PDB file of C-alpha atoms in Angstrom:
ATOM      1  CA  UNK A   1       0.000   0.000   0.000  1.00 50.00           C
ATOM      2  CA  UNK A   2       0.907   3.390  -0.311  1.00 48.00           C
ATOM      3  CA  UNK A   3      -0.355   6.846   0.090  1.00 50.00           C
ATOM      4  CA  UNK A   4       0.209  10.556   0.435  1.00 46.00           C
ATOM      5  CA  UNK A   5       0.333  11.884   3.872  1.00 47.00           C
ATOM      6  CA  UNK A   6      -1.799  14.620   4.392  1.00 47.00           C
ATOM      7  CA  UNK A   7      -0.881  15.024   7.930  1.00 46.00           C
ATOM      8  CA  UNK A   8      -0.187  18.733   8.752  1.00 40.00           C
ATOM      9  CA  UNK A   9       3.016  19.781  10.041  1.00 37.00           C
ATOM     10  CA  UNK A  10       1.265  22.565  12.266  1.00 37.00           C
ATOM     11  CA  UNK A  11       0.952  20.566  15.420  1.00 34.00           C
ATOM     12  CA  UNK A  12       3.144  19.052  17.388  1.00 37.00           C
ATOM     13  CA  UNK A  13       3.693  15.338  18.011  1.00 38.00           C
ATOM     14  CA  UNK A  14       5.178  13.992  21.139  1.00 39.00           C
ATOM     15  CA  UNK A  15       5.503  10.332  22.293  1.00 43.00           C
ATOM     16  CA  UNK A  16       2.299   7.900  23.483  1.00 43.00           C
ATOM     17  CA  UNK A  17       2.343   7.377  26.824  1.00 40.00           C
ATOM     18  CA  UNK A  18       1.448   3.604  27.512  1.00 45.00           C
ATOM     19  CA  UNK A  19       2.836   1.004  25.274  1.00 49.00           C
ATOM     20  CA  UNK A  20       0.345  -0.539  22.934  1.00 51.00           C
ATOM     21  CA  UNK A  21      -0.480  -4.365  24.562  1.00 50.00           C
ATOM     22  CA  UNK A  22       0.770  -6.088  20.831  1.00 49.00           C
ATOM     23  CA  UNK A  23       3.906  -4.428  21.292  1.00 51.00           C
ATOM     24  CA  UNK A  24       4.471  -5.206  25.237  1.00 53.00           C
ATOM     25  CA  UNK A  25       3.616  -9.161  24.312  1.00 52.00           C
ATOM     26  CA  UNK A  26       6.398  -8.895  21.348  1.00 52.00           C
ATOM     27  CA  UNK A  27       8.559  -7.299  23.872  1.00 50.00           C
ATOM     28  CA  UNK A  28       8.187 -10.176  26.478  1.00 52.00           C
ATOM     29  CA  UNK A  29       8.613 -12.469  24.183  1.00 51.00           C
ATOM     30  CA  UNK A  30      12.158 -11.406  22.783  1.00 53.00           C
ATOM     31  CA  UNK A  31      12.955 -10.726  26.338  1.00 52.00           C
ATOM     32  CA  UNK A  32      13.041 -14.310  26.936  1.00 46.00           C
ATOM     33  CA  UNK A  33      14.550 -15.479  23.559  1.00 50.00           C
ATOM     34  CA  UNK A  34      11.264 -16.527  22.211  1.00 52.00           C
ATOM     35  CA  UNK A  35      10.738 -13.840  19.401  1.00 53.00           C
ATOM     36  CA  UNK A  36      12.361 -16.071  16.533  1.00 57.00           C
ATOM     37  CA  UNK A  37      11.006 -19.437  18.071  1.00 53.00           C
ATOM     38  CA  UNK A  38       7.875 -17.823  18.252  1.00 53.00           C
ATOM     39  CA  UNK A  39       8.249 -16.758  14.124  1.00 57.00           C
ATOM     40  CA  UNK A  40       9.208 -20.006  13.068  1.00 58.00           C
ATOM     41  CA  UNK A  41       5.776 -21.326  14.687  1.00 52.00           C
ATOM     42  CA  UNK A  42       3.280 -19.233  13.771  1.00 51.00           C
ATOM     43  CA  UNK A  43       5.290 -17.452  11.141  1.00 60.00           C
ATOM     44  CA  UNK A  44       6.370 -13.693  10.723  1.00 62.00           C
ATOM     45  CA  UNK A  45       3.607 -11.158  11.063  1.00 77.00           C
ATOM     46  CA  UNK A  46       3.216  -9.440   8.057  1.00 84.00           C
ATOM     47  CA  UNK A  47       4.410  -5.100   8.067  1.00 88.00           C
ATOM     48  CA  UNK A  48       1.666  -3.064   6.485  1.00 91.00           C
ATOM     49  CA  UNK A  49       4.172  -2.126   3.944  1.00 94.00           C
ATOM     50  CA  UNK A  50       7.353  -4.060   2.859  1.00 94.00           C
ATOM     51  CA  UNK A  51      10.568  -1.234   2.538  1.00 96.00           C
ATOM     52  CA  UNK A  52      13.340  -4.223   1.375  1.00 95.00           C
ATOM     53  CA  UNK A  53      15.166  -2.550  -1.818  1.00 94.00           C
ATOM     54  CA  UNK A  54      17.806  -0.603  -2.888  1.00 94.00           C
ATOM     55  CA  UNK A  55      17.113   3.351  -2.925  1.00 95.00           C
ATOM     56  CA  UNK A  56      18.610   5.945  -4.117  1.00 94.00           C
ATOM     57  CA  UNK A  57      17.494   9.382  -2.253  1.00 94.00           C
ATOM     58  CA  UNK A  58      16.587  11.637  -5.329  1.00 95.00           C
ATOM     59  CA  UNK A  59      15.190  14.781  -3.468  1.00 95.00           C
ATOM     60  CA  UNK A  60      15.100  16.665  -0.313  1.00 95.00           C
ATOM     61  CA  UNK A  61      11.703  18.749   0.830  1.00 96.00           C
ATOM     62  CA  UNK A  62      10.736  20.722   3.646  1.00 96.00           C
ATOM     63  CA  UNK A  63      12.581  23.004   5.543  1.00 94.00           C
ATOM     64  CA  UNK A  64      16.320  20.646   6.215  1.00 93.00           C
ATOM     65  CA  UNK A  65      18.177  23.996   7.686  1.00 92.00           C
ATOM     66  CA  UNK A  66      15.323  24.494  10.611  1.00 94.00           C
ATOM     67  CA  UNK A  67      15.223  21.077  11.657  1.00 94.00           C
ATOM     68  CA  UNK A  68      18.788  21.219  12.548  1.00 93.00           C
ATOM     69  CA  UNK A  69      18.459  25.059  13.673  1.00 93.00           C
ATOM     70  CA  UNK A  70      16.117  23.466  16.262  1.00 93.00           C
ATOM     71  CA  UNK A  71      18.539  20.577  17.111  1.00 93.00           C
ATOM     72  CA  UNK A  72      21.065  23.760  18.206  1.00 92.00           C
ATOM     73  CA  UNK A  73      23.214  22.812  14.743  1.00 91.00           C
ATOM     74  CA  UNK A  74      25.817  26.397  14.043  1.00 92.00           C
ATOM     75  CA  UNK A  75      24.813  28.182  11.187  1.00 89.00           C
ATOM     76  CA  UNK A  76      28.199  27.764   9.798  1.00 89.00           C
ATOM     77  CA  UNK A  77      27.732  23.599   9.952  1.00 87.00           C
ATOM     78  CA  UNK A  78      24.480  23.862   8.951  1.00 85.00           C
ATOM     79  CA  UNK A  79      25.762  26.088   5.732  1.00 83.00           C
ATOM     80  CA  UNK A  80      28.549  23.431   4.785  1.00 79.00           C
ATOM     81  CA  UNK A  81      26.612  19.883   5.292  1.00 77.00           C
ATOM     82  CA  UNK A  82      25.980  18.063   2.257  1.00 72.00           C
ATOM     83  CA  UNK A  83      22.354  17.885   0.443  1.00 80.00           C
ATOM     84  CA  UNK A  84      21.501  13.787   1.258  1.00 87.00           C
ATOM     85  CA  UNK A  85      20.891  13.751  -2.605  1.00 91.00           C
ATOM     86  CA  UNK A  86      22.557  11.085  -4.044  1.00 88.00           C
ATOM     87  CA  UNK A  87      22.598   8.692  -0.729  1.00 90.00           C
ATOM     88  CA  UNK A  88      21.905   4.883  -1.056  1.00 92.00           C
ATOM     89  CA  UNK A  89      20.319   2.702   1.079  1.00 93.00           C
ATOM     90  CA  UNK A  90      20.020  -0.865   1.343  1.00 93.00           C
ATOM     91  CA  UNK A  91      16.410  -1.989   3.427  1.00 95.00           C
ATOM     92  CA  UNK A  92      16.165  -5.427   4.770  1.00 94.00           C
ATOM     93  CA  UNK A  93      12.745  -5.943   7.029  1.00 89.00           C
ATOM     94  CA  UNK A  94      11.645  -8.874   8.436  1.00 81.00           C
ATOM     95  CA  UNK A  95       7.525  -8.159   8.994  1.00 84.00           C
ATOM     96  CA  UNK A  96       6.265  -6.268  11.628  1.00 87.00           C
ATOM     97  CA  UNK A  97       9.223  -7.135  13.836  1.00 88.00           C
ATOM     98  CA  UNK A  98      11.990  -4.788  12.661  1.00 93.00           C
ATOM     99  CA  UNK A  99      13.731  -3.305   9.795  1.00 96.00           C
ATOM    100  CA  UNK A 100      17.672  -2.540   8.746  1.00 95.00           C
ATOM    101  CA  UNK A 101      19.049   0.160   6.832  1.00 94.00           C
ATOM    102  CA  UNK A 102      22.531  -0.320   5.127  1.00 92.00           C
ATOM    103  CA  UNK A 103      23.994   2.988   4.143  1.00 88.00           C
ATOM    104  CA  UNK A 104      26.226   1.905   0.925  1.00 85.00           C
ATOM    105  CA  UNK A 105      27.240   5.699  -0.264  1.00 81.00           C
ATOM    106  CA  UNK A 106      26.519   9.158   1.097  1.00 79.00           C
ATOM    107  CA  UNK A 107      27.584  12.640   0.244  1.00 76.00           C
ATOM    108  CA  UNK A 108      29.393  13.280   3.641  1.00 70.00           C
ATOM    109  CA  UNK A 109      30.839  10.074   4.045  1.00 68.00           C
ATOM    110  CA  UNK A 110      31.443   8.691   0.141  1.00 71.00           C
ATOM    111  CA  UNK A 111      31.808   4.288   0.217  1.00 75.00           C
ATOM    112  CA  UNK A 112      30.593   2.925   3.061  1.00 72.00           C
ATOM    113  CA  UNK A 113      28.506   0.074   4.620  1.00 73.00           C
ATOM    114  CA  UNK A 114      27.354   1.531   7.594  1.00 82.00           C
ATOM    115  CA  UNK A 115      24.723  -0.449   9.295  1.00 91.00           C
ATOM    116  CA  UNK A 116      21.475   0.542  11.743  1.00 93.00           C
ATOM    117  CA  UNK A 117      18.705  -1.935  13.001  1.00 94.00           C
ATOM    118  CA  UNK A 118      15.208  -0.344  14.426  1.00 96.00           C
ATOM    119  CA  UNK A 119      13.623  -3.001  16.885  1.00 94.00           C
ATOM    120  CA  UNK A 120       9.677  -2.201  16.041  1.00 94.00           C
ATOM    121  CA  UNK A 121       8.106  -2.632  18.932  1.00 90.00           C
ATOM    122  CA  UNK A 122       8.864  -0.090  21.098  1.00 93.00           C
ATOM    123  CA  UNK A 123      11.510  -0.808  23.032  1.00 93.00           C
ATOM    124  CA  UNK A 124      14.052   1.921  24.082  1.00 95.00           C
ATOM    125  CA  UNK A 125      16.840   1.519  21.348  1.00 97.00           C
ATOM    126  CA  UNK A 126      19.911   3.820  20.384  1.00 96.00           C
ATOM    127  CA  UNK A 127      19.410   5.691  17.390  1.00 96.00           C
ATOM    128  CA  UNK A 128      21.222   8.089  15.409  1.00 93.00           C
ATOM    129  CA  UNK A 129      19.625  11.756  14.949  1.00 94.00           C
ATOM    130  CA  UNK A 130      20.521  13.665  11.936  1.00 90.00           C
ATOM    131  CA  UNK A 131      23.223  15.260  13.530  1.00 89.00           C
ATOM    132  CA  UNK A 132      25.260  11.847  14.036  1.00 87.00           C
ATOM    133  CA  UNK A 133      24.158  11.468  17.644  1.00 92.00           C
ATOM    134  CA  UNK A 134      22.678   8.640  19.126  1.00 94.00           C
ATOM    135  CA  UNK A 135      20.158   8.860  21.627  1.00 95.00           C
ATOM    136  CA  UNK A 136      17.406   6.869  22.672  1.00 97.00           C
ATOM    137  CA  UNK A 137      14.579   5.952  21.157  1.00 97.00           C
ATOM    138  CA  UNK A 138      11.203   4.475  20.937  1.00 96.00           C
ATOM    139  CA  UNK A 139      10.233   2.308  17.461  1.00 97.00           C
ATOM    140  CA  UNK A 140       6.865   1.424  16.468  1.00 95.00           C
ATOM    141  CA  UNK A 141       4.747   1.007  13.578  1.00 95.00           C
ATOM    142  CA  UNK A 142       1.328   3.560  13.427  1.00 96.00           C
ATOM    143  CA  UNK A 143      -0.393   2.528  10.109  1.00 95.00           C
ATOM    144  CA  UNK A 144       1.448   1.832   7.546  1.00 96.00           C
ATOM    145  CA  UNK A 145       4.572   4.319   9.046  1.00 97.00           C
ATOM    146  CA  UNK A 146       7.550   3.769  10.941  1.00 97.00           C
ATOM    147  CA  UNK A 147       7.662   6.118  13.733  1.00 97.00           C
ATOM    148  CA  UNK A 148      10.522   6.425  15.630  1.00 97.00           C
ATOM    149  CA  UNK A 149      10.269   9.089  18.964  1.00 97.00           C
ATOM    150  CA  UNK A 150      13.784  10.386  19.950  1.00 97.00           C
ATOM    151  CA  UNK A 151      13.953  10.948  24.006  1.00 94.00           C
ATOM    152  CA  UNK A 152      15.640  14.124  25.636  1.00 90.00           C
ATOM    153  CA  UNK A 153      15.299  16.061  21.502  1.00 90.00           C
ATOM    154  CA  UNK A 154      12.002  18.316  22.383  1.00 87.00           C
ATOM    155  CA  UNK A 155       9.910  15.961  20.310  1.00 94.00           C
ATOM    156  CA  UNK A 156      12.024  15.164  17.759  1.00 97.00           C
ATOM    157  CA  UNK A 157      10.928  12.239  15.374  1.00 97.00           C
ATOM    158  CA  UNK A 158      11.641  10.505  12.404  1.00 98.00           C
ATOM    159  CA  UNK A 159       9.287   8.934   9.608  1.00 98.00           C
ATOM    160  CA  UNK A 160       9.712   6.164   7.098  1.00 98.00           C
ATOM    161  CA  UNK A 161       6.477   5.428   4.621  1.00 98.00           C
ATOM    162  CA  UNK A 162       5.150   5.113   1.421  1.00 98.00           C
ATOM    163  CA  UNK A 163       3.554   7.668  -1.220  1.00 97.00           C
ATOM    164  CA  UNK A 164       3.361   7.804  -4.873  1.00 96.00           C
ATOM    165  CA  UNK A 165       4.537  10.247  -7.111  1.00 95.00           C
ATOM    166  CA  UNK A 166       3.242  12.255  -9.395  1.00 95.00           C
ATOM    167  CA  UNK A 167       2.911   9.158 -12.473  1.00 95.00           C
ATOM    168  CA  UNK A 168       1.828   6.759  -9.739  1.00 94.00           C
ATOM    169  CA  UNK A 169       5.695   5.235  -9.032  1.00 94.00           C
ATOM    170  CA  UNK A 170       6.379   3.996  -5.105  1.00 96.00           C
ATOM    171  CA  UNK A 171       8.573   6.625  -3.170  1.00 97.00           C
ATOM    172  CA  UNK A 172      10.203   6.197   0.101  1.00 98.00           C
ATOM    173  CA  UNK A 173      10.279   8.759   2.417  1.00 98.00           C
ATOM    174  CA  UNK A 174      12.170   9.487   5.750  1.00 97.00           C
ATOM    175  CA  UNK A 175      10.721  12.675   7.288  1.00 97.00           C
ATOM    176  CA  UNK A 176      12.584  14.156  10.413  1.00 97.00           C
ATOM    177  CA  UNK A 177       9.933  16.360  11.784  1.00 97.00           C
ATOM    178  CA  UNK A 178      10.729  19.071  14.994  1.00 95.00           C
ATOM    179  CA  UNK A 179       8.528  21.224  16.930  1.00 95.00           C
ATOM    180  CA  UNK A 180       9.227  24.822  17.408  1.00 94.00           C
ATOM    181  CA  UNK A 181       7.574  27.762  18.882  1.00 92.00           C
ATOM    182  CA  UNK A 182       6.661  28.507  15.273  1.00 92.00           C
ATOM    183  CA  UNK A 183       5.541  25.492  14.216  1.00 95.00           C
ATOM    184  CA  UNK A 184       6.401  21.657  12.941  1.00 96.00           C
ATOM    185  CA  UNK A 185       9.174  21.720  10.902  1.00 97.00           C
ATOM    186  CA  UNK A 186      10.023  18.977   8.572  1.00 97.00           C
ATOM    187  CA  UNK A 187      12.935  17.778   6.768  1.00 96.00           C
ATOM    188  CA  UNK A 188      12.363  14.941   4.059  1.00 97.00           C
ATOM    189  CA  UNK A 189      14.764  13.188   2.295  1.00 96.00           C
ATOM    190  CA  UNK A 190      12.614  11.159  -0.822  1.00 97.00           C
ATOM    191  CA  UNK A 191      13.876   7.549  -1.964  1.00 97.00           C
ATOM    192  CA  UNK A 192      13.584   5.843  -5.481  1.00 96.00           C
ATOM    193  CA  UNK A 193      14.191   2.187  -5.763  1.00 94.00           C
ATOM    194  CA  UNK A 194      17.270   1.725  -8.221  1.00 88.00           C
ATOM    195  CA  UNK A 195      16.498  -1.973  -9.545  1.00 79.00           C
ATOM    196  CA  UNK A 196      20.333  -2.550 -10.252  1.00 70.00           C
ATOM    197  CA  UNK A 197      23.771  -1.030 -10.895  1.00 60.00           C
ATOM    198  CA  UNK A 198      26.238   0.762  -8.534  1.00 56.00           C
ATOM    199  CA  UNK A 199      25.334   4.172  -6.549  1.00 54.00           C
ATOM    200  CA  UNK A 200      27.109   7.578  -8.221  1.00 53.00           C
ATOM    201  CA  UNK A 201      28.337  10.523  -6.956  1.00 46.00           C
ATOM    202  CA  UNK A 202      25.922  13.188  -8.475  1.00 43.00           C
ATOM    203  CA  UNK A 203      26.733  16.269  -9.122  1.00 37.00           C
ATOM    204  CA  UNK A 204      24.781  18.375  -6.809  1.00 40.00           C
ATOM    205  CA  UNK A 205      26.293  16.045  -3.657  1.00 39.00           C
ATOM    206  CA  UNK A 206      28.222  19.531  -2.163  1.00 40.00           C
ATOM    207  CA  UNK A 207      24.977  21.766  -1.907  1.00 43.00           C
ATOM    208  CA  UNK A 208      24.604  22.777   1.482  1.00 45.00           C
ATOM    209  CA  UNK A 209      20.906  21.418   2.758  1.00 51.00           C
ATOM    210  CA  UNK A 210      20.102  25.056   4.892  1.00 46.00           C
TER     211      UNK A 210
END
């Protein structure tokens, strides 16, 4: 499935309080080494929407400069980061339960193979911000979208889902979004699956994001 959020960024999001009961049973259940065993029974519960692929991130929207503004980036490192344009990512996911991103190539760090897992069932978990720091975090699905809630970061969260473009072809998108006194800002980097060959360096890898 996908679709095209039409969530407004106006309002701001912060963290559920209680733990939805599905997720505290998966979380017992790995807790005592029976999350696979339990999977091989009963098999693995199916994710609303399957990421596995290769993508290439094509485009940045939203407002990339104010989300890090709000994480207390410098305007000078904020003026000299890389656009993500032009970053690859491998996405394994294994149902409902969790998902990992391989980072083959990215403007600010060129070859690489730089791993991160996402537990989905929202457990507290260490993972990176967009800044390079890792902090923990909450991982859950809501719908059909990944939501992960960063603790300590003033509401700070990150996206992954589905929409369709313009000619009806799957995008992925991973949406840091921030609250500020003004407002939700939001920061979107937008995937294409590449079906083979090797990630490039693109031309445009040195624009600053903000």
């Amino acid at each position: 499935m996908v679709h095209a959020p039409d969530r407004p960024i106006t309002r701001e999001v912060f963290p559920p309080t209680a733990m939805s009961s599905r997720n505290l049973l998966r979380q017992l259940s790995s807790s005592i080494g029976l999350g696979e065993l339990t999977d091989a029974v009963f098999g693995v519960e199916a994710a609303p929407v399957d990421f596995s692929g290769n993508w290439e991130c094509i485009k940045v929207e939203g407002e990339p400069g104010k989300v890090l503004e709000a994480l207390k980036v410098s305007w000078m490192k904020r003026k000299t980061t890389a656009s993500a344009v032009g970053e690859w990512e491998c996405v394994k996911a294994t149902g409902r339960r969790d998902i990992e991103t391989q980072t083959l190539w990215s403007p600010n760090g060129g070859y690489n193979s730089r791993v991160a897992k996402l537990i989905l069932d929202g457990r507290k978990q260490e993972v990176q911000t967009p800044t390079g720091e890792l902090v923990m975090a909450n991982a859950e699905w809501e719908d059909d979208t990944i939501v992960v809630y960063f603790q300590g970061k003033q509401g700070l969260e990150m996206r992954r889902y589905m929409r369709e473009d313009p000619i009806g072809k799957p995008e992925m998108c991973v949406a840091w979004r921030m609250p500020t006194k003004k407002g939700m800002v939001e920061w979107v980097r937008v995937f294409k699956e590449k079906m083979d060959g090797l990630p490039n360096d693109p031309v445009d890898t040195k624009a600053p994001i903000g």
